[in-house]
Amino acid sequence: MEYISLITGFIMLMIGLWGILSQKNIIKIIIGFTIFDTAINIIIISIGYISGRTAPILDKAVPVKDAVTKIVDPIPQALVLTSIVISLGVTALMLAYALKLHKYKNTLEINKFKDLKW
Amino acid sequence: MVRKFLIFILIASFSVIFINLYQNFKGQDKLNDLSTYYAENEPQELGAQNLVTSIVVTYRGFDTLGEVTILFLAASIIGFFLKIKESDKQKKRDLRKTSEILETASKILVPLIFLLGVYVFANGHLTPGGGFQGGAIMASGMVLLLLANPEKNVKHSLFSGIESISGFTYVILGLLGIYFAYGFLDNRVLPLGQFGNIFSAGLIPLIYTFIGLKVGSELTNIVGNLKETQKETE
């Protein structure tokens, strides 16, 4: 199971990287970044997975006394929660910049923005 | 052509790294020391059913404070960056009338979505979920409201008020831990209660409620700002 999600994560990571590098439209580049973020989250989660175990919630299914042998690693999941929030903030900022860029040049084509080239 | 070739080389080299990583990856078969400590001692120490919540809010609470700060910074940078002129604010956009299905559905669905959001962050210490998820659900309800009434605007002063009050209360609750418990953001200020009850785990449900309100109002502010800038272009 963890191998499947690891492969999915790696493939998605490569798709995201390809999108960031090869697309010309700024919105598509941002979509590439979000795919990249999601892929990294999937990889982190799959590292913490232990096969045959369940979510780290100590309810009826997981009695408190044998929690150690029944739950997956909770720390990567807590880290992914942080990383999701950060990627949301980054995506919102990128979209705001895209709006402003579109306002000044009336285009989203990345090749038209040459002000920083020398 | 050269560009495409370079991209291809980059992705190919990345895939070589990943194949190596994949071949050397061995799934864990038991928890590591830190997770074992959390799994064994968390029920007596903090009394929250959901281990992820107890790590996010208490064991690594300082991280979460930083995370909330980053979200606040992103929201305020967007608010500053997308500020529009007073003259633009008065402009009317001629929009297509909203369909009746969307209007009627939003009247029924929005209160239910808010209820679900409140449920998710109030039960963050018992079931999957928590402040960030509940806040995002509530913000999605606000997005539905905005779609159904496109000529209305988000009331930024109200949401900024909710956001600053809840962020301030979060820090105050954290500081209470120094005086009444064992450290900053410690949840043992209130009694731990019975394990598995809604009123348990000390300060965790309170802190998550404030985080939920803060995240919900921040996301609503971001969406409102992104919506209002469209007046500039017309």
CSV table of C-alpha atoms in Angstrom, one decimal, chain B residues 15-112:
chain,number,residue,atom,x,y,z
B,15,SER,CA,13.3,10.0,-12.1
B,16,VAL,CA,16.7,8.3,-11.6
B,17,ILE,CA,16.8,9.7,-8.1
B,18,PHE,CA,13.3,8.6,-7.4
B,19,ILE,CA,13.8,5.1,-8.7
B,20,ASN,CA,16.8,4.8,-6.3
B,21,LEU,CA,14.7,6.2,-3.4
B,22,TYR,CA,11.9,3.8,-4.2
B,23,GLN,CA,14.2,0.8,-4.4
B,24,ASN,CA,15.8,1.5,-1.1
B,25,PHE,CA,12.5,2.3,0.6
B,26,LYS,CA,11.5,-0.1,3.3
B,27,GLY,CA,8.1,0.4,4.9
B,28,GLN,CA,8.2,0.8,8.7
B,29,ASP,CA,7.0,-2.2,10.7
B,30,LYS,CA,6.9,-0.5,14.1
B,31,LEU,CA,6.5,3.0,15.4
B,32,ASN,CA,9.7,5.0,16.1
B,33,ASP,CA,10.7,6.1,19.6
B,34,LEU,CA,9.0,9.5,19.6
B,35,SER,CA,5.7,8.1,18.2
B,36,THR,CA,5.8,5.3,20.7
B,37,TYR,CA,6.1,7.9,23.5
B,38,TYR,CA,3.1,9.8,22.1
B,39,ALA,CA,1.0,6.7,21.7
B,40,GLU,CA,1.8,5.4,25.2
B,41,ASN,CA,1.6,8.6,27.2
B,42,GLU,CA,-0.7,10.9,25.4
B,43,PRO,CA,-4.0,9.6,26.9
B,44,GLN,CA,-2.8,10.2,30.4
B,45,GLU,CA,-0.9,13.4,29.7
B,46,LEU,CA,-3.3,15.3,27.5
B,47,GLY,CA,-6.4,13.2,27.2
B,48,ALA,CA,-7.2,13.8,23.5
B,49,GLN,CA,-8.5,10.9,21.4
B,50,ASN,CA,-7.0,12.1,18.2
B,51,LEU,CA,-3.3,11.8,18.4
B,52,VAL,CA,-2.7,14.1,15.4
B,53,THR,CA,-4.6,16.9,17.1
B,54,SER,CA,-2.7,16.5,20.3
B,55,ILE,CA,0.6,16.7,18.4
B,56,VAL,CA,-0.5,19.7,16.3
B,57,VAL,CA,-2.1,21.7,19.2
B,58,THR,CA,0.0,20.8,22.2
B,59,TYR,CA,3.2,18.8,21.6
B,60,ARG,CA,4.1,21.0,18.6
B,61,GLY,CA,1.9,23.9,19.4
B,62,PHE,CA,4.5,26.4,18.7
B,63,ASP,CA,4.7,25.2,15.1
B,64,THR,CA,1.0,25.7,14.8
B,65,LEU,CA,1.3,29.2,16.1
B,66,GLY,CA,3.9,29.9,13.4
B,67,GLU,CA,1.6,28.3,10.8
B,68,VAL,CA,-1.3,30.5,11.8
B,69,THR,CA,1.1,33.5,11.6
B,70,ILE,CA,2.1,32.5,8.0
B,71,LEU,CA,-1.5,32.2,7.0
B,72,PHE,CA,-2.2,35.6,8.6
B,73,LEU,CA,0.8,37.1,6.7
B,74,ALA,CA,-0.4,35.7,3.4
B,75,ALA,CA,-3.9,37.0,4.0
B,76,SER,CA,-2.7,40.5,4.9
B,77,ILE,CA,-0.2,40.7,2.0
B,78,ILE,CA,-3.0,39.8,-0.4
B,79,GLY,CA,-5.2,42.4,1.3
B,80,PHE,CA,-2.5,45.0,0.9
B,81,PHE,CA,-1.5,44.0,-2.6
B,82,LEU,CA,-5.0,43.8,-4.1
B,83,LYS,CA,-6.2,47.1,-2.5
B,84,ILE,CA,-8.3,49.0,-5.0
B,85,LYS,CA,-9.1,52.7,-5.3
B,86,GLU,CA,-12.1,54.2,-3.6
B,87,SER,CA,-13.4,55.3,-7.1
B,88,ASP,CA,-13.2,51.7,-8.3
B,89,LYS,CA,-15.1,50.4,-5.4
B,90,GLN,CA,-18.3,52.3,-6.5
B,91,LYS,CA,-18.2,50.7,-10.0
B,92,LYS,CA,-21.1,48.5,-10.9
B,93,ARG,CA,-20.3,45.3,-12.7
B,94,ASP,CA,-23.0,44.0,-15.0
B,95,LEU,CA,-23.2,40.4,-14.2
B,96,ARG,CA,-25.5,37.7,-15.4
B,97,LYS,CA,-28.4,37.0,-13.0
B,98,THR,CA,-27.7,34.0,-10.7
B,99,SER,CA,-29.7,30.9,-11.6
B,100,GLU,CA,-32.6,30.2,-9.3
B,101,ILE,CA,-31.2,26.7,-8.5
B,102,LEU,CA,-28.0,28.2,-7.0
B,103,GLU,CA,-29.9,30.9,-5.1
B,104,THR,CA,-32.4,28.5,-3.5
B,105,ALA,CA,-29.8,25.9,-2.8
B,106,SER,CA,-27.5,28.4,-1.2
B,107,LYS,CA,-30.2,29.3,1.3
B,108,ILE,CA,-30.6,25.7,2.4
B,109,LEU,CA,-27.0,24.6,2.1
B,110,VAL,CA,-25.1,27.5,3.7
B,111,PRO,CA,-26.4,27.0,7.3
B,112,LEU,CA,-25.7,23.3,7.0
